[in-house]
Structure formats: structure tokens, C-alpha cells
Short mmCIF file of C-alpha atoms in Angstrom, two decimals:
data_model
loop_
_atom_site.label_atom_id
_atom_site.label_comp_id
_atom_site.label_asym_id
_atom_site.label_seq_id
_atom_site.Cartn_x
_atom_site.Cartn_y
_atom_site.Cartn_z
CA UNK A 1 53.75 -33.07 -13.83
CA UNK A 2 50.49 -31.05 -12.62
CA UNK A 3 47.45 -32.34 -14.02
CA UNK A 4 45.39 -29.59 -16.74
CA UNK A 5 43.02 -27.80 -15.36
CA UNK A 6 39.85 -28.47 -17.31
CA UNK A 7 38.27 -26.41 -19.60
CA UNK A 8 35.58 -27.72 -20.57
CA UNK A 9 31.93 -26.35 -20.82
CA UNK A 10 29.45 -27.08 -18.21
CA UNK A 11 27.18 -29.80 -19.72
CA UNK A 12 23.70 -29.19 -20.23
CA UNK A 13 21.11 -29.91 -17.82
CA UNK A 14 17.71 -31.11 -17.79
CA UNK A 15 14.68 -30.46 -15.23
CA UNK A 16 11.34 -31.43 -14.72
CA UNK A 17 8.91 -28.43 -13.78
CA UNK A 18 7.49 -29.53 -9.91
CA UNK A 19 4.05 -30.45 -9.85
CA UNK A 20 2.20 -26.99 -8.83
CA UNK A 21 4.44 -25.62 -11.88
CA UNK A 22 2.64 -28.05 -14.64
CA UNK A 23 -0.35 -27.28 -12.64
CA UNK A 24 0.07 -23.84 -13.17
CA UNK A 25 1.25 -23.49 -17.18
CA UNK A 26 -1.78 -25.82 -17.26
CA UNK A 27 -4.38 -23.22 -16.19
CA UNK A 28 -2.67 -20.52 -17.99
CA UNK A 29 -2.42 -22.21 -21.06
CA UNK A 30 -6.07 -23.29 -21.53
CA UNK A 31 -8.52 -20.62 -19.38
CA UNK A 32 -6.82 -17.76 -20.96
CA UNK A 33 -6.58 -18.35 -24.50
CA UNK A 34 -8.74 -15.44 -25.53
CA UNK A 35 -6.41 -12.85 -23.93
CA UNK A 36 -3.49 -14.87 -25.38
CA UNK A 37 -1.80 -11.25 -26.83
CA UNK A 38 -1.01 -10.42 -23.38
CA UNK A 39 1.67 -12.78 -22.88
CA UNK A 40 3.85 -9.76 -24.96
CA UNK A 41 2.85 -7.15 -22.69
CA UNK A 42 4.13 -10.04 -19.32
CA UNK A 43 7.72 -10.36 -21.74
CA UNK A 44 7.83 -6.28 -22.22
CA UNK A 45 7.07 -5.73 -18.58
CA UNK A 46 9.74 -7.80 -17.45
CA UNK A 47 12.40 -6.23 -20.03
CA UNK A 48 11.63 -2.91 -18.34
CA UNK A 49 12.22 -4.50 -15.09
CA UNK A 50 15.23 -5.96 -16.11
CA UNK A 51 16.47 -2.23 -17.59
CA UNK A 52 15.33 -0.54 -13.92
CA UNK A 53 17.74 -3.13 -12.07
CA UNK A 54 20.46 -2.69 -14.48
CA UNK A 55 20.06 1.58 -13.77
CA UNK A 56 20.14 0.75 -10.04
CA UNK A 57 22.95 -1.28 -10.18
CA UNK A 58 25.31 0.85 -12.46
CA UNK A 59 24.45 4.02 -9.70
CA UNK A 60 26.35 1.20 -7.20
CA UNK A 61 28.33 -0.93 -8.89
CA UNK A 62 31.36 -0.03 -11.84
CA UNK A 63 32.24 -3.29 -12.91
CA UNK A 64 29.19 -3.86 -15.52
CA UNK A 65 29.06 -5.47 -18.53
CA UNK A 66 28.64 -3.32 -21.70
CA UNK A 67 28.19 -0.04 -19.94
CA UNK A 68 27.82 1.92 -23.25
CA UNK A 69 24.53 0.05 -24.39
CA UNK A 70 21.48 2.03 -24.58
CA UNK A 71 18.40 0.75 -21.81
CA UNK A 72 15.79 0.00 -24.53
CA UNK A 73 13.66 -3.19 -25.49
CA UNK A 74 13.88 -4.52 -29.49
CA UNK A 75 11.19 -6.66 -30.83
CA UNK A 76 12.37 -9.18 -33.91
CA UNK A 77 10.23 -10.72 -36.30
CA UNK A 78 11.28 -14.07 -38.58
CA UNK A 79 9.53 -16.40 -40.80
CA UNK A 80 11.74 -19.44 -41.37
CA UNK A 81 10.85 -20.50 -38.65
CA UNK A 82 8.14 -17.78 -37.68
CA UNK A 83 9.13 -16.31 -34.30
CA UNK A 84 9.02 -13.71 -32.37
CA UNK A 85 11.71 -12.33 -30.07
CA UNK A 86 11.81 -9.86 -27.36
CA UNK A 87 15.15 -8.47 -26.33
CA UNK A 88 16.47 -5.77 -23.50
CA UNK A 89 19.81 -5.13 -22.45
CA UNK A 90 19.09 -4.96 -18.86
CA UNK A 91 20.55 -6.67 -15.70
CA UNK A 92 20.45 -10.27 -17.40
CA UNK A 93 20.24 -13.53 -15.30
CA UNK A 94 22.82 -16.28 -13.75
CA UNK A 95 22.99 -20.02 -13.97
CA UNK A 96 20.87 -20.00 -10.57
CA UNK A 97 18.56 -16.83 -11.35
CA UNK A 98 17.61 -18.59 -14.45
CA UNK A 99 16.77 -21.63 -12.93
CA UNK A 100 15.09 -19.81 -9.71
CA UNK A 101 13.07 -17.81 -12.05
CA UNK A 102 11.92 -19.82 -14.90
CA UNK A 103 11.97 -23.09 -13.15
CA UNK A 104 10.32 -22.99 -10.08
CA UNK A 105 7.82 -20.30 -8.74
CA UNK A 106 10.45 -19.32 -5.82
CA UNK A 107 7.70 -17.84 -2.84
CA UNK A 108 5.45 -19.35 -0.06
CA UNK A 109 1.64 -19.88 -0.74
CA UNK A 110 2.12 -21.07 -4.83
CA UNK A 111 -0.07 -24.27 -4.15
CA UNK A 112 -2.93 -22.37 -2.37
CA UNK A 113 -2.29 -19.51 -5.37
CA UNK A 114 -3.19 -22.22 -7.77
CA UNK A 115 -5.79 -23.58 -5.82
CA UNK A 116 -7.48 -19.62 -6.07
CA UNK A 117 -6.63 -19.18 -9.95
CA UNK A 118 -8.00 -22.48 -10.94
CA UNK A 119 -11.57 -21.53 -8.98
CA UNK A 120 -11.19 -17.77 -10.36
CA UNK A 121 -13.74 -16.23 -12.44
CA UNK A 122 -11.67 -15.65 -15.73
CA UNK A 123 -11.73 -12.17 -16.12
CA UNK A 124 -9.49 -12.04 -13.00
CA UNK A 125 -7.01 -14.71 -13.65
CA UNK A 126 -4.98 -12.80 -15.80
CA UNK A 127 -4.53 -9.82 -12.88
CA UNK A 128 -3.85 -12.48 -10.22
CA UNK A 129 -1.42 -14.07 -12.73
CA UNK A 130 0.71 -10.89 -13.21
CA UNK A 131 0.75 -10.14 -9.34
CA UNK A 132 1.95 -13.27 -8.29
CA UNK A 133 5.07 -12.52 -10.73
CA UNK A 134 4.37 -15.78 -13.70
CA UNK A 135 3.19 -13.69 -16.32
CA UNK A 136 5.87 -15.10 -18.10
CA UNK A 137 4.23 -18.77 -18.51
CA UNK A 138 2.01 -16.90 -20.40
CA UNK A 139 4.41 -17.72 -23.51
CA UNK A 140 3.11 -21.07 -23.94
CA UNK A 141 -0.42 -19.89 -25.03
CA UNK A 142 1.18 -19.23 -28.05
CA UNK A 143 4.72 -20.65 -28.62
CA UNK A 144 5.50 -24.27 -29.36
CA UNK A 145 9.04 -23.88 -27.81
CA UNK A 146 10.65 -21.06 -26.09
CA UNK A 147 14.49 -20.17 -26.50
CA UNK A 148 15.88 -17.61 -23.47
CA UNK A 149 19.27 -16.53 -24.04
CA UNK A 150 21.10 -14.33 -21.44
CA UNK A 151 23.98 -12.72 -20.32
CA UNK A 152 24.37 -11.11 -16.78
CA UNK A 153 25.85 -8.22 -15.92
CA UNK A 154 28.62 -9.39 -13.77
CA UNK A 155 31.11 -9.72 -16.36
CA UNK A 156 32.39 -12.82 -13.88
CA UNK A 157 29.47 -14.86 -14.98
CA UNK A 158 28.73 -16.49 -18.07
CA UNK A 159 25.54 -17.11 -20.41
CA UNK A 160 23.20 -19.24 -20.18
CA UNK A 161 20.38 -20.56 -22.17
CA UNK A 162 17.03 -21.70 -20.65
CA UNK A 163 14.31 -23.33 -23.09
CA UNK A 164 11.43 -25.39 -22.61
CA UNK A 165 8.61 -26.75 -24.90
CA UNK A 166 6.36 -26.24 -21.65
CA UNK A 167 5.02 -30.11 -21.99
CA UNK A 168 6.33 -30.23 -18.20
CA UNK A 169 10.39 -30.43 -18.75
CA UNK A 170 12.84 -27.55 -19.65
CA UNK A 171 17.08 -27.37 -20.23
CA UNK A 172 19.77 -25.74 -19.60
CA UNK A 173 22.92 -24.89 -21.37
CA UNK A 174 25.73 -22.30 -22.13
CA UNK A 175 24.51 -19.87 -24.19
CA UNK A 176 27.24 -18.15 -27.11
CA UNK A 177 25.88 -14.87 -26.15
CA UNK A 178 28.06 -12.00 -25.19
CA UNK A 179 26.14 -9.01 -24.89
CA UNK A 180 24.56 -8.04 -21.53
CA UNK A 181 20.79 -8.57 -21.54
CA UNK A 182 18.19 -11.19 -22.70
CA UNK A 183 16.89 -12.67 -25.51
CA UNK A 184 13.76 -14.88 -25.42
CA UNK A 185 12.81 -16.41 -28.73
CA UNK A 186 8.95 -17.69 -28.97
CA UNK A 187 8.74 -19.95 -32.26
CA UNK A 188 4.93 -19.50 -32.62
CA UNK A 189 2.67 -22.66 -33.30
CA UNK A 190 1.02 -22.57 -36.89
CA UNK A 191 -2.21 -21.11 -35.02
CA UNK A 192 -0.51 -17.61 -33.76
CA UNK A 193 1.76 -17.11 -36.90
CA UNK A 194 -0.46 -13.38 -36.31
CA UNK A 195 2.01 -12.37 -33.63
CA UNK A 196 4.76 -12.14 -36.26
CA UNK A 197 3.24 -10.13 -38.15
CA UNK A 198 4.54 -6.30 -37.82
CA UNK A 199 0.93 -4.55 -37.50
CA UNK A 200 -0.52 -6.93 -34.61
CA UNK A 201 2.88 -6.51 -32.44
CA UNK A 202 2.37 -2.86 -33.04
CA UNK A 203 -1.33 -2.34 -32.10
CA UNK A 204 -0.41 -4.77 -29.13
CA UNK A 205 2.62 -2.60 -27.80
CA UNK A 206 0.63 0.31 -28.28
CA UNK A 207 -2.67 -0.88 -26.21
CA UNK A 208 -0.85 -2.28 -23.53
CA UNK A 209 3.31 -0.85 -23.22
CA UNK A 210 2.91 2.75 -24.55
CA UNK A 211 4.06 3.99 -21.48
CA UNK A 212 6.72 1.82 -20.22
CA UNK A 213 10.20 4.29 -20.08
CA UNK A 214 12.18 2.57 -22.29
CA UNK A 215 12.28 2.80 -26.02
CA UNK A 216 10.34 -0.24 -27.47
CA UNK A 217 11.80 -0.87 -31.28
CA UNK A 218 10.60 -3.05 -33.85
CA UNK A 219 13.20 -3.31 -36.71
CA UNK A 220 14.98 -0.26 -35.88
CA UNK A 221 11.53 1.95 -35.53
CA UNK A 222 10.32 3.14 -32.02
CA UNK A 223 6.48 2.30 -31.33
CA UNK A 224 5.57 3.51 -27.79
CA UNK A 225 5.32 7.21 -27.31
CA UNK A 226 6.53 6.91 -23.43
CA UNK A 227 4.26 9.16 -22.86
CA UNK A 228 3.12 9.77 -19.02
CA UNK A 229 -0.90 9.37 -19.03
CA UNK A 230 -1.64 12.08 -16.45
CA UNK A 231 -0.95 14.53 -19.28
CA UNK A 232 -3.39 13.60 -21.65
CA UNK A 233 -7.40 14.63 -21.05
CA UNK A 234 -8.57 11.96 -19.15
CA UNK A 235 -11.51 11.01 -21.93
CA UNK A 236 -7.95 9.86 -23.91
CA UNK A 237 -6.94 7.29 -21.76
CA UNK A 238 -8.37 3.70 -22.44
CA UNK A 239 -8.96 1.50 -18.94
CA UNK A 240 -6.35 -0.80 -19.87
CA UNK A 241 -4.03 1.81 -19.54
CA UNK A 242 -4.49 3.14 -16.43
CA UNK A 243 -4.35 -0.74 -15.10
CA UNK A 244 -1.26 -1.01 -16.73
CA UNK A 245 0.03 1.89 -15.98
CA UNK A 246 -0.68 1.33 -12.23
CA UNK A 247 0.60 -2.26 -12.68
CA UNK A 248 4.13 -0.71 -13.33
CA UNK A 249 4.37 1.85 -10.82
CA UNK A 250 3.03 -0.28 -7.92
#
């Protein structure tokens, strides 16, 4: 008689951030703390990202998950416990992308990087933090424990769920979600309850993501305008968003 095949799950997995990784959530976590909103506009940025691969890759590719979702970004606010999570139904991530991406800093120079952010005035740590692509570590300023759920778009891969306390270890496991996209989940530390609070998510989206392209919804209700900034009179448009503005496009 032929043996089963097996069916079981993959089990979960657990990893150790390397060294210049700890090094790194280190400085971020402590030198910034007074720009600590930013770490939404790092999660929105990437959702749009994820959305502009997803549009490429439909133009090339049929076989996508959940073609009929709409490209947008949803916000979603809880109190028991309080949290905060960003959502987009963009390209999504495999077992390896997650663990490429969130796990290790995947380019040459990241030692000699940290070596320059850690003697960096601090007024410029934040901009060399979102060009070197880790604006996501930015999380742990304010979140005791991060949950990332996603789903790829190959519809020949399956979830996977990433999450990390950011003490220096993170896990890996299946993830029961379905639809194409990702999900990350910040439950906030007692001290940044603030950022689940409808008006501060608001006034942050607006200062810093009015103009990303895709619709940005909290409960339901779209707050960025996706308005382009060379049509308003140029007394109208703060500093932060032409950098931010310029950040996206470049």
C-alpha cells in the first residue's frame, strides 16, 4: 500500500534578528522617539508600494489572486486590546519575502549604514532611515508586539504570518488569511494608546500620506484627498509635503 502523502501544516519557525538588525531597531527605537508618529506614514508608504507592484503585475500576469479587489489602504482601530492595523490589498509577500524583508536587512553596506545613523545628527536619521528601505522597524517605537499577516498574490502560495515583540527574536507561521494583501497589527504599549485614537491617525495621514494614490480609509471613511501638490498655490503646501511627496516619486 502507498504511504499518505502528508498534509500537515508547516510548523512554525523561530529566528533571531542578526546582530546589525538589533543594532539597528536599537537606534530607531530610542533616538527617534519624538518623531515616533512617523512610523504610520513608513507602514502607509509601503502599502502603496505594495498596491503599485500588484498594478504592474496584473498588466503581466492573469493568474492573480482576488482580481476584483479595489487597490486601496484601510486603517482599523480596537481597544480590547488597543491596536492599530494597517491593511492594503496589494502584491502580498511569500514564506521567503517575508523572511527576506522583515528579518534581515537584505543589501551590502547595512553595518557601515548603522555605523553612519548611530553618529547622525537626529534630525537626519529619520531620512537616512526611510532611504535605506527599514522604515518599517519604526513600529517598535510604539508597539509592544507586532502581528503581519499576508497573503501573496500567486494563488500557488500560501499565508504566512510574521510577528515579533522586537526584543531581538521574531516567528513565523501559517497565517488563516485568504485574501490577497497584508495586514500588520501594532498592539500599542499603554504609553501610545493616542495612535488609536480616530483624530490623531487622521491629522497624521493627512500631514504626511495626503497624496499617496490610493484611497486611505479609516472605518469605511476616506481621509487623504490624493490630491497632486503642484496644483495647489505653492504658499499651501507644508515642507513635509513636498519631502514626502518627493520621497514617493523618487
Amino acid at each position: 500500500m502507498a504511504a499518505k502523502k502528508s498534509t500537515a501544516a508547516p510548523a512554525a519557525e523561530h529566528h533571531a534578528f542578526k546582530a546589525e538588525m538589533q543594532q539597528l531597531l536599537h537606534i530607531i527605537i530610542h533616538s527617534l522617539y519624538s518623531e515616533r508618529e512617523i512610523f504610520l506614514r513608513e507602514l502607509i508608504s509601503n502599502a502603496s508600494d505594495a498596491l503599485n507592484k500588484l498594478r504592474f503585475q496584473m498588466q503581466t500576469n492573469s493568474a492573480v489572486r482576488d482580481p476584483e479587489l479595489p487597490l486601496e489602504i484601510s486603517l482599523e482601530l480596537a481597544q480590547k486590546p488597543v491596536s492599530l492595523t494597517v491593511s492594503d490589498n496589494g502584491v502580498g509577500m511569500t514564506h521567503d519575502e517575508l523572511l527576506n524583508n522583515l528579518g534581515t536587512i537584505a543589501r551590502s553596506g547595512t553595518l557601515e549604514f548603522v555605523k553612519q545613523l548611530s553618529s547622525a545628527a537626529p534630525d537626519q536619521r529619520m531620512e537616512m532611515i526611510g532611504q535605506f528601505g527599514v522604515g518599517f522597524y519604526s513600529v517598535f517605537m510604539v508597539a509592544s508586539e507586532v502581528t503581519v499577516d499576508t497573503c501573496p498574490a500567486d494563488p500557488a502560495q500560501p499565508a504566512w504570518r510574521w510577528s515579533s515583540d522586537g526584543s531581538g527574536e521574531f516567528s513565523m507561521a501559517p497565517s488563516a488569511r485568504k485574501r490577497r494583501g497584508t495586514s500588520i497589527r501594532l498592539t500599542l504599549k499603554p504609553d501610545q494608546e493616542e495612535f488609536a485614537m480616530a483624530p490623531r491617525v487622521e491629522a497624521i495621514v493627512k500631514r504626511y500620506s495626503n497624496f499617496i494614490p490610493q484611497p486611505i480609509r479609516l472605518e469605511g471613511r476616506q481621509l487623504n484627498a490624493q490630491e497632486a501638490i503642484w496644483t495647489r498655490p505653492r504658499e499651501q503646501v507644508k515642507p513635509e509635503e513636498y519631502h514626502e511627496f518627493y520621497k514617493y516619486v523618487s
